[in-house]
Amino acid sequence: MRDQRLWTWHIGAGAVILVLLGLHMTVMHLDAIVRVFNPAPGEPVDWANVVARGKSVFFLVTYVLLLGTALFHGFYGLRNILFELNPGAPAKKAMNGLFLVAGLVLFAIGTWAAWAGFTVARSA
Amino acid sequence: MADHTVTSEVVFRIRRFDPTTDADPHWEDYRFPCPPGMTVLEGLKQIKESLSPTLAWRSSCRMGVCGSCGMFINGRPRLACNTQVSELESSLITVAPLPNFNIIRDLVPDLTPMFKAHAEMQPYIIRDDTREQQQPTGEYWQSPHQLEQYLQFSYCIKCGCCMAACPTCATDPVYAGPMPLSQAHRYSSDSRDGGFAARKQVLSGERGPWRCHFAGECSRVCPKGVDPARAIQLMKRQLVVDYLKLGKQKCPASIAKVPDGVKRREGIPEAPPRTI
C-alpha cells in the first residue's frame, strides 16, 4: 500500500511540476510575448518585475507548491535509485527518515524565504 | 552473406560450471559441422552426444512451447530450440545460462525466485463463487474485446528470458520482475476475475511494479511476442486509479445463460460431454 501511495503522489507531483515549470518558462523566457507577469519594462529578473511578481499571492502559492512538489518528486526518485542498490532493511529505514527530515527542513526554509520575499515586496 | 544451405563449421563457446568441482564458471569451445537448419538446442545435443557428455541444460518440447530452454545466446536471452544457428550470422556461438539467476550447473539457471514471485501474484482466476468453479453449471460470459485485454499476456511460457534481460532484476532482488508482474496483470485484466484486491496486497508494496524503469528489454527479448513492459505500465495505471478511487468496481463475469427456444440446425452433431 505504501509504494502504491507514494508512486501516485510521485506522478501527481510530476504533473504539477510540469505545469509550474511551464509557467516559470513562460514568465522568464517568453516575456517578449507574454508581458502580463512582467509589468515593468526590462528583463524578467529586473528588480521592478521581481517585486511585481513577489507581491502576488498567486506567485507565493506557486513558489511554495513548486518547492513542495519538486522536493517530494526528487527525493522519492533518489530514494528509488538508492533502494535499487539493494541496501538492508535498517539502511532503508534510515534513508526514509533522512529524506523525510531533509525534505521537511528544506520545505520549511524555502517557505520561510518565499514568505519573507512576499512581505518585503509588499512593503517595497 | 553466409550461405545457409550448406554445412559449415561452427564453434560453440559454452559457459560451464559444475558446483562440485569448479569455483567459478569458465568457457569451453566445441567445434563441429553445422548442417543447415540446425538449432542451438540441436547443437547442444550434438556436443553432449559426441564431445562432452557432462554438459547440462534444460529442455523439453523443442518447439518453443514449454519455455525450458531459455539461454543467453550470443548476448541475448533466447530459446535454444527456437534459435537457428544460421540466424545468428556468426560461426562463433556463445551460450551461457540466463543472467540474473543463480546457476545450478552449466546452462541450468535456478528459476526458483521467479516461480516464487509468480506464485505470490496468485496467477489464477479468483472468484467468490467457489461452488460454481468446482462444479460448473455453465461458462463465464466474455466478449471478444474483453478477451483482447489479456490475451497476449496469456501467451507467456515462463521461460525467464524477460527476467534475464531486465536491468532492474539485475540489481534489485526485491523487485518481482516482468514475468510475475505481467501474469498478475493478465489475471487482473481478465473479465472473469475478481482477485485484484487480493493481488493488490503484494502489488501495492515493494514487490510491485514501481521499480520498473520501462527499459522495455523484457518485451524486446520475449520469444512469444508478449509485451510485459506494457502489462507493467497498465498495472501501474490500474493501481494509481485504484488509489485515487477513480475506477469502477469490476464485477466478475456472470455465467452465460443458455438461450431459450433455440433449435439446433439439422446435421450439426451434439456437443461432446463436458470434461470439467
PDB file of N, CA, C and O in Angstrom, chain A residues 43-105:
ATOM      1  N   GLU A  43      14.109  43.368 -18.212  1.00  0.00           N
ATOM      2  CA  GLU A  43      14.172  41.907 -18.121  1.00  0.00           C
ATOM      3  C   GLU A  43      13.270  41.372 -16.998  1.00  0.00           C
ATOM      4  O   GLU A  43      13.002  42.095 -16.031  1.00  0.00           O
ATOM      5  N   PRO A  44      12.871  40.077 -17.090  1.00  0.00           N
ATOM      6  CA  PRO A  44      12.059  39.491 -16.008  1.00  0.00           C
ATOM      7  C   PRO A  44      12.777  39.481 -14.652  1.00  0.00           C
ATOM      8  O   PRO A  44      12.126  39.465 -13.610  1.00  0.00           O
ATOM      9  N   VAL A  45      14.138  39.475 -14.682  1.00  0.00           N
ATOM     10  CA  VAL A  45      14.871  39.442 -13.406  1.00  0.00           C
ATOM     11  C   VAL A  45      15.194  40.835 -12.876  1.00  0.00           C
ATOM     12  O   VAL A  45      15.848  40.963 -11.832  1.00  0.00           O
ATOM     13  N   ASP A  46      14.739  41.875 -13.569  1.00  0.00           N
ATOM     14  CA  ASP A  46      14.937  43.233 -13.050  1.00  0.00           C
ATOM     15  C   ASP A  46      14.131  43.406 -11.761  1.00  0.00           C
ATOM     16  O   ASP A  46      13.053  42.823 -11.596  1.00  0.00           O
ATOM     17  N   TRP A  47      14.657  44.241 -10.882  1.00  0.00           N
ATOM     18  CA  TRP A  47      14.073  44.403  -9.541  1.00  0.00           C
ATOM     19  C   TRP A  47      12.583  44.734  -9.587  1.00  0.00           C
ATOM     20  O   TRP A  47      11.769  44.150  -8.857  1.00  0.00           O
ATOM     21  N   ALA A  48      12.212  45.636 -10.468  1.00  0.00           N
ATOM     22  CA  ALA A  48      10.807  46.071 -10.525  1.00  0.00           C
ATOM     23  C   ALA A  48       9.884  44.908 -10.871  1.00  0.00           C
ATOM     24  O   ALA A  48       8.794  44.765 -10.286  1.00  0.00           O
ATOM     25  N   ASN A  49      10.323  44.052 -11.778  1.00  0.00           N
ATOM     26  CA  ASN A  49       9.497  42.900 -12.164  1.00  0.00           C
ATOM     27  C   ASN A  49       9.467  41.845 -11.058  1.00  0.00           C
ATOM     28  O   ASN A  49       8.442  41.223 -10.813  1.00  0.00           O
ATOM     29  N   VAL A  50      10.624  41.668 -10.402  1.00  0.00           N
ATOM     30  CA  VAL A  50      10.682  40.695  -9.299  1.00  0.00           C
ATOM     31  C   VAL A  50       9.732  41.133  -8.192  1.00  0.00           C
ATOM     32  O   VAL A  50       8.977  40.319  -7.621  1.00  0.00           O
ATOM     33  N   VAL A  51       9.726  42.421  -7.878  1.00  0.00           N
ATOM     34  CA  VAL A  51       8.851  42.948  -6.830  1.00  0.00           C
ATOM     35  C   VAL A  51       7.387  42.809  -7.258  1.00  0.00           C
ATOM     36  O   VAL A  51       6.533  42.416  -6.452  1.00  0.00           O
ATOM     37  N   ALA A  52       7.131  43.087  -8.516  1.00  0.00           N
ATOM     38  CA  ALA A  52       5.744  42.991  -9.006  1.00  0.00           C
ATOM     39  C   ALA A  52       5.208  41.572  -8.839  1.00  0.00           C
ATOM     40  O   ALA A  52       4.066  41.362  -8.414  1.00  0.00           O
ATOM     41  N   ARG A  53       6.037  40.579  -9.172  1.00  0.00           N
ATOM     42  CA  ARG A  53       5.601  39.182  -9.009  1.00  0.00           C
ATOM     43  C   ARG A  53       5.578  38.788  -7.535  1.00  0.00           C
ATOM     44  O   ARG A  53       4.708  38.034  -7.095  1.00  0.00           O
ATOM     45  N   GLY A  54       6.566  39.323  -6.779  1.00  0.00           N
ATOM     46  CA  GLY A  54       6.679  38.970  -5.366  1.00  0.00           C
ATOM     47  C   GLY A  54       5.483  39.409  -4.547  1.00  0.00           C
ATOM     48  O   GLY A  54       5.169  38.800  -3.514  1.00  0.00           O
ATOM     49  N   LYS A  55       4.801  40.457  -4.972  1.00  0.00           N
ATOM     50  CA  LYS A  55       3.620  40.943  -4.242  1.00  0.00           C
ATOM     51  C   LYS A  55       2.406  40.034  -4.423  1.00  0.00           C
ATOM     52  O   LYS A  55       1.453  40.112  -3.649  1.00  0.00           O
ATOM     53  N   SER A  56       2.486  39.221  -5.447  1.00  0.00           N
ATOM     54  CA  SER A  56       1.303  38.444  -5.833  1.00  0.00           C
ATOM     55  C   SER A  56       1.138  37.198  -4.961  1.00  0.00           C
ATOM     56  O   SER A  56       2.083  36.417  -4.786  1.00  0.00           O
ATOM     57  N   VAL A  57      -0.059  37.024  -4.412  1.00  0.00           N
ATOM     58  CA  VAL A  57      -0.352  35.812  -3.638  1.00  0.00           C
ATOM     59  C   VAL A  57      -0.285  34.582  -4.561  1.00  0.00           C
ATOM     60  O   VAL A  57       0.164  33.510  -4.153  1.00  0.00           O
ATOM     61  N   PHE A  58      -0.708  34.769  -5.814  1.00  0.00           N
ATOM     62  CA  PHE A  58      -0.665  33.669  -6.779  1.00  0.00           C
ATOM     63  C   PHE A  58       0.759  33.125  -6.907  1.00  0.00           C
ATOM     64  O   PHE A  58       0.988  31.905  -6.853  1.00  0.00           O
ATOM     65  N   PHE A  59       1.739  34.049  -7.056  1.00  0.00           N
ATOM     66  CA  PHE A  59       3.124  33.587  -7.204  1.00  0.00           C
ATOM     67  C   PHE A  59       3.648  32.993  -5.912  1.00  0.00           C
ATOM     68  O   PHE A  59       4.410  32.027  -5.934  1.00  0.00           O
ATOM     69  N   LEU A  60       3.238  33.563  -4.770  1.00  0.00           N
ATOM     70  CA  LEU A  60       3.652  32.983  -3.489  1.00  0.00           C
ATOM     71  C   LEU A  60       3.196  31.525  -3.406  1.00  0.00           C
ATOM     72  O   LEU A  60       3.977  30.630  -3.047  1.00  0.00           O
ATOM     73  N   VAL A  61       1.954  31.289  -3.776  1.00  0.00           N
ATOM     74  CA  VAL A  61       1.413  29.923  -3.714  1.00  0.00           C
ATOM     75  C   VAL A  61       2.143  29.005  -4.693  1.00  0.00           C
ATOM     76  O   VAL A  61       2.514  27.868  -4.354  1.00  0.00           O
ATOM     77  N   THR A  62       2.386  29.499  -5.909  1.00  0.00           N
ATOM     78  CA  THR A  62       3.057  28.630  -6.898  1.00  0.00           C
ATOM     79  C   THR A  62       4.498  28.324  -6.490  1.00  0.00           C
ATOM     80  O   THR A  62       4.987  27.225  -6.714  1.00  0.00           O
ATOM     81  N   TYR A  63       5.180  29.315  -5.872  1.00  0.00           N
ATOM     82  CA  TYR A  63       6.562  29.066  -5.413  1.00  0.00           C
ATOM     83  C   TYR A  63       6.570  27.938  -4.383  1.00  0.00           C
ATOM     84  O   TYR A  63       7.380  27.006  -4.459  1.00  0.00           O
ATOM     85  N   VAL A  64       5.664  28.045  -3.412  1.00  0.00           N
ATOM     86  CA  VAL A  64       5.645  27.050  -2.329  1.00  0.00           C
ATOM     87  C   VAL A  64       5.209  25.683  -2.879  1.00  0.00           C
ATOM     88  O   VAL A  64       5.778  24.646  -2.514  1.00  0.00           O
ATOM     89  N   LEU A  65       4.236  25.720  -3.776  1.00  0.00           N
ATOM     90  CA  LEU A  65       3.761  24.461  -4.385  1.00  0.00           C
ATOM     91  C   LEU A  65       4.860  23.793  -5.205  1.00  0.00           C
ATOM     92  O   LEU A  65       5.092  22.577  -5.116  1.00  0.00           O
ATOM     93  N   LEU A  66       5.572  24.585  -5.994  1.00  0.00           N
ATOM     94  CA  LEU A  66       6.663  24.040  -6.811  1.00  0.00           C
ATOM     95  C   LEU A  66       7.752  23.465  -5.920  1.00  0.00           C
ATOM     96  O   LEU A  66       8.293  22.384  -6.192  1.00  0.00           O
ATOM     97  N   LEU A  67       8.055  24.189  -4.839  1.00  0.00           N
ATOM     98  CA  LEU A  67       9.075  23.710  -3.902  1.00  0.00           C
ATOM     99  C   LEU A  67       8.673  22.356  -3.320  1.00  0.00           C
ATOM    100  O   LEU A  67       9.458  21.398  -3.320  1.00  0.00           O
ATOM    101  N   GLY A  68       7.437  22.279  -2.833  1.00  0.00           N
ATOM    102  CA  GLY A  68       6.964  21.039  -2.194  1.00  0.00           C
ATOM    103  C   GLY A  68       6.945  19.879  -3.169  1.00  0.00           C
ATOM    104  O   GLY A  68       7.443  18.786  -2.856  1.00  0.00           O
ATOM    105  N   THR A  69       6.390  20.101  -4.355  1.00  0.00           N
ATOM    106  CA  THR A  69       6.290  19.000  -5.319  1.00  0.00           C
ATOM    107  C   THR A  69       7.666  18.576  -5.832  1.00  0.00           C
ATOM    108  O   THR A  69       7.936  17.390  -5.983  1.00  0.00           O
ATOM    109  N   ALA A  70       8.549  19.567  -6.060  1.00  0.00           N
ATOM    110  CA  ALA A  70       9.891  19.228  -6.564  1.00  0.00           C
ATOM    111  C   ALA A  70      10.679  18.456  -5.509  1.00  0.00           C
ATOM    112  O   ALA A  70      11.391  17.490  -5.832  1.00  0.00           O
ATOM    113  N   LEU A  71      10.538  18.871  -4.250  1.00  0.00           N
ATOM    114  CA  LEU A  71      11.247  18.155  -3.179  1.00  0.00           C
ATOM    115  C   LEU A  71      10.747  16.718  -3.078  1.00  0.00           C
ATOM    116  O   LEU A  71      11.538  15.774  -2.990  1.00  0.00           O
ATOM    117  N   PHE A  72       9.428  16.553  -3.082  1.00  0.00           N
ATOM    118  CA  PHE A  72       8.882  15.200  -2.963  1.00  0.00           C
ATOM    119  C   PHE A  72       9.289  14.345  -4.166  1.00  0.00           C
ATOM    120  O   PHE A  72       9.772  13.214  -4.011  1.00  0.00           O
ATOM    121  N   HIS A  73       9.112  14.919  -5.354  1.00  0.00           N
ATOM    122  CA  HIS A  73       9.416  14.175  -6.585  1.00  0.00           C
ATOM    123  C   HIS A  73      10.899  13.789  -6.619  1.00  0.00           C
ATOM    124  O   HIS A  73      11.251  12.641  -6.927  1.00  0.00           O
ATOM    125  N   GLY A  74      11.747  14.720  -6.306  1.00  0.00           N
ATOM    126  CA  GLY A  74      13.195  14.490  -6.366  1.00  0.00           C
ATOM    127  C   GLY A  74      13.664  13.502  -5.317  1.00  0.00           C
ATOM    128  O   GLY A  74      14.420  12.571  -5.624  1.00  0.00           O
ATOM    129  N   PHE A  75      13.200  13.696  -4.087  1.00  0.00           N
ATOM    130  CA  PHE A  75      13.649  12.793  -3.018  1.00  0.00           C
ATOM    131  C   PHE A  75      13.092  11.375  -3.213  1.00  0.00           C
ATOM    132  O   PHE A  75      13.768  10.398  -2.913  1.00  0.00           O
ATOM    133  N   TYR A  76      11.875  11.280  -3.711  1.00  0.00           N
ATOM    134  CA  TYR A  76      11.315   9.944  -3.962  1.00  0.00           C
ATOM    135  C   TYR A  76      12.122   9.238  -5.064  1.00  0.00           C
ATOM    136  O   TYR A  76      12.421   8.047  -4.959  1.00  0.00           O
ATOM    137  N   GLY A  77      12.487   9.996  -6.094  1.00  0.00           N
ATOM    138  CA  GLY A  77      13.298   9.422  -7.171  1.00  0.00           C
ATOM    139  C   GLY A  77      14.656   8.974  -6.666  1.00  0.00           C
ATOM    140  O   GLY A  77      15.132   7.879  -6.986  1.00  0.00           O
ATOM    141  N   LEU A  78      15.280   9.827  -5.841  1.00  0.00           N
ATOM    142  CA  LEU A  78      16.590   9.481  -5.273  1.00  0.00           C
ATOM    143  C   LEU A  78      16.478   8.244  -4.378  1.00  0.00           C
ATOM    144  O   LEU A  78      17.333   7.347  -4.415  1.00  0.00           O
ATOM    145  N   ARG A  79      15.410   8.201  -3.605  1.00  0.00           N
ATOM    146  CA  ARG A  79      15.172   7.041  -2.725  1.00  0.00           C
ATOM    147  C   ARG A  79      15.060   5.760  -3.560  1.00  0.00           C
ATOM    148  O   ARG A  79      15.638   4.727  -3.215  1.00  0.00           O
ATOM    149  N   ASN A  80      14.347   5.839  -4.676  1.00  0.00           N
ATOM    150  CA  ASN A  80      14.198   4.653  -5.529  1.00  0.00           C
ATOM    151  C   ASN A  80      15.540   4.202  -6.085  1.00  0.00           C
ATOM    152  O   ASN A  80      15.838   3.013  -6.139  1.00  0.00           O
ATOM    153  N   ILE A  81      16.347   5.177  -6.504  1.00  0.00           N
ATOM    154  CA  ILE A  81      17.669   4.835  -7.058  1.00  0.00           C
ATOM    155  C   ILE A  81      18.509   4.130  -5.997  1.00  0.00           C
ATOM    156  O   ILE A  81      19.134   3.095  -6.247  1.00  0.00           O
ATOM    157  N   LEU A  82      18.502   4.687  -4.791  1.00  0.00           N
ATOM    158  CA  LEU A  82      19.317   4.105  -3.721  1.00  0.00           C
ATOM    159  C   LEU A  82      18.772   2.740  -3.285  1.00  0.00           C
ATOM    160  O   LEU A  82      19.542   1.830  -2.982  1.00  0.00           O
ATOM    161  N   PHE A  83      17.455   2.596  -3.301  1.00  0.00           N
ATOM    162  CA  PHE A  83      16.863   1.311  -2.907  1.00  0.00           C
ATOM    163  C   PHE A  83      17.228   0.213  -3.902  1.00  0.00           C
ATOM    164  O   PHE A  83      17.276  -0.961  -3.548  1.00  0.00           O
ATOM    165  N   GLU A  84      17.462   0.597  -5.152  1.00  0.00           N
ATOM    166  CA  GLU A  84      17.831  -0.411  -6.151  1.00  0.00           C
ATOM    167  C   GLU A  84      19.244  -0.938  -5.948  1.00  0.00           C
ATOM    168  O   GLU A  84      19.637  -1.921  -6.563  1.00  0.00           O
ATOM    169  N   LEU A  85      20.023  -0.249  -5.102  1.00  0.00           N
ATOM    170  CA  LEU A  85      21.355  -0.759  -4.781  1.00  0.00           C
ATOM    171  C   LEU A  85      21.271  -1.855  -3.722  1.00  0.00           C
ATOM    172  O   LEU A  85      22.285  -2.312  -3.216  1.00  0.00           O
ATOM    173  N   ASN A  86      20.040  -2.217  -3.399  1.00  0.00           N
ATOM    174  CA  ASN A  86      19.774  -3.332  -2.501  1.00  0.00           C
ATOM    175  C   ASN A  86      20.355  -3.145  -1.102  1.00  0.00           C
ATOM    176  O   ASN A  86      21.079  -4.008  -0.602  1.00  0.00           O
ATOM    177  N   PRO A  87      20.062  -2.013  -0.444  1.00  0.00           N
ATOM    178  CA  PRO A  87      20.538  -1.855   0.940  1.00  0.00           C
ATOM    179  C   PRO A  87      19.718  -2.735   1.885  1.00  0.00           C
ATOM    180  O   PRO A  87      18.624  -3.190   1.522  1.00  0.00           O
ATOM    181  N   GLY A  88      20.214  -2.931   3.070  1.00  0.00           N
ATOM    182  CA  GLY A  88      19.488  -3.730   4.063  1.00  0.00           C
ATOM    183  C   GLY A  88      18.315  -2.948   4.634  1.00  0.00           C
ATOM    184  O   GLY A  88      18.172  -1.737   4.393  1.00  0.00           O
ATOM    185  N   ALA A  89      17.475  -3.650   5.394  1.00  0.00           N
ATOM    186  CA  ALA A  89      16.274  -3.022   5.956  1.00  0.00           C
ATOM    187  C   ALA A  89      16.606  -1.822   6.861  1.00  0.00           C
ATOM    188  O   ALA A  89      15.943  -0.776   6.774  1.00  0.00           O
ATOM    189  N   PRO A  90      17.640  -1.906   7.731  1.00  0.00           N
ATOM    190  CA  PRO A  90      17.955  -0.731   8.566  1.00  0.00           C
ATOM    191  C   PRO A  90      18.378   0.479   7.720  1.00  0.00           C
ATOM    192  O   PRO A  90      18.000   1.615   8.036  1.00  0.00           O
ATOM    193  N   ALA A  91      19.157   0.211   6.662  1.00  0.00           N
ATOM    194  CA  ALA A  91      19.601   1.312   5.788  1.00  0.00           C
ATOM    195  C   ALA A  91      18.405   1.950   5.077  1.00  0.00           C
ATOM    196  O   ALA A  91      18.324   3.174   4.928  1.00  0.00           O
ATOM    197  N   LYS A  92      17.458   1.121   4.671  1.00  0.00           N
ATOM    198  CA  LYS A  92      16.251   1.644   4.017  1.00  0.00           C
ATOM    199  C   LYS A  92      15.473   2.528   4.982  1.00  0.00           C
ATOM    200  O   LYS A  92      14.989   3.607   4.608  1.00  0.00           O
ATOM    201  N   LYS A  93      15.360   2.067   6.194  1.00  0.00           N
ATOM    202  CA  LYS A  93      14.614   2.827   7.212  1.00  0.00           C
ATOM    203  C   LYS A  93      15.319   4.159   7.474  1.00  0.00           C
ATOM    204  O   LYS A  93      14.672   5.214   7.565  1.00  0.00           O
ATOM    205  N   ALA A  94      16.658   4.097   7.564  1.00  0.00           N
ATOM    206  CA  ALA A  94      17.431   5.320   7.816  1.00  0.00           C
ATOM    207  C   ALA A  94      17.266   6.302   6.660  1.00  0.00           C
ATOM    208  O   ALA A  94      17.099   7.519   6.866  1.00  0.00           O
ATOM    209  N   MET A  95      17.297   5.778   5.440  1.00  0.00           N
ATOM    210  CA  MET A  95      17.141   6.654   4.260  1.00  0.00           C
ATOM    211  C   MET A  95      15.756   7.287   4.227  1.00  0.00           C
ATOM    212  O   MET A  95      15.615   8.468   3.935  1.00  0.00           O
ATOM    213  N   ASN A  96      14.750   6.490   4.553  1.00  0.00           N
ATOM    214  CA  ASN A  96      13.384   7.042   4.589  1.00  0.00           C
ATOM    215  C   ASN A  96      13.310   8.204   5.569  1.00  0.00           C
ATOM    216  O   ASN A  96      12.756   9.263   5.265  1.00  0.00           O
ATOM    217  N   GLY A  97      13.893   7.985   6.768  1.00  0.00           N
ATOM    218  CA  GLY A  97      13.871   9.031   7.790  1.00  0.00           C
ATOM    219  C   GLY A  97      14.660  10.254   7.361  1.00  0.00           C
ATOM    220  O   GLY A  97      14.201  11.400   7.515  1.00  0.00           O
ATOM    221  N   LEU A  98      15.830  10.007   6.776  1.00  0.00           N
ATOM    222  CA  LEU A  98      16.705  11.106   6.346  1.00  0.00           C
ATOM    223  C   LEU A  98      16.026  11.961   5.280  1.00  0.00           C
ATOM    224  O   LEU A  98      16.020  13.198   5.358  1.00  0.00           O
ATOM    225  N   PHE A  99      15.436  11.298   4.297  1.00  0.00           N
ATOM    226  CA  PHE A  99      14.787  12.049   3.210  1.00  0.00           C
ATOM    227  C   PHE A  99      13.560  12.798   3.722  1.00  0.00           C
ATOM    228  O   PHE A  99      13.276  13.909   3.281  1.00  0.00           O
ATOM    229  N   LEU A 100      12.857  12.199   4.652  1.00  0.00           N
ATOM    230  CA  LEU A 100      11.669  12.868   5.200  1.00  0.00           C
ATOM    231  C   LEU A 100      12.086  14.133   5.955  1.00  0.00           C
ATOM    232  O   LEU A 100      11.536  15.220   5.727  1.00  0.00           O
ATOM    233  N   VAL A 101      13.097  13.998   6.809  1.00  0.00           N
ATOM    234  CA  VAL A 101      13.557  15.154   7.603  1.00  0.00           C
ATOM    235  C   VAL A 101      14.154  16.216   6.677  1.00  0.00           C
ATOM    236  O   VAL A 101      13.828  17.411   6.784  1.00  0.00           O
ATOM    237  N   ALA A 102      15.022  15.773   5.745  1.00  0.00           N
ATOM    238  CA  ALA A 102      15.659  16.732   4.824  1.00  0.00           C
ATOM    239  C   ALA A 102      14.603  17.468   4.002  1.00  0.00           C
ATOM    240  O   ALA A 102      14.673  18.690   3.811  1.00  0.00           O
ATOM    241  N   GLY A 103      13.600  16.728   3.536  1.00  0.00           N
ATOM    242  CA  GLY A 103      12.532  17.333   2.735  1.00  0.00           C
ATOM    243  C   GLY A 103      11.758  18.357   3.536  1.00  0.00           C
ATOM    244  O   GLY A 103      11.485  19.466   3.055  1.00  0.00           O
ATOM    245  N   LEU A 104      11.404  17.999   4.765  1.00  0.00           N
ATOM    246  CA  LEU A 104      10.623  18.922   5.600  1.00  0.00           C
ATOM    247  C   LEU A 104      11.433  20.170   5.953  1.00  0.00           C
ATOM    248  O   LEU A 104      10.904  21.288   5.923  1.00  0.00           O
ATOM    249  N   VAL A 105      12.726  19.977   6.265  1.00  0.00           N
ATOM    250  CA  VAL A 105      13.582  21.129   6.619  1.00  0.00           C
ATOM    251  C   VAL A 105      13.727  22.069   5.420  1.00  0.00           C
ATOM    252  O   VAL A 105      13.553  23.285   5.537  1.00  0.00           O
TER     253      VAL A 105
END
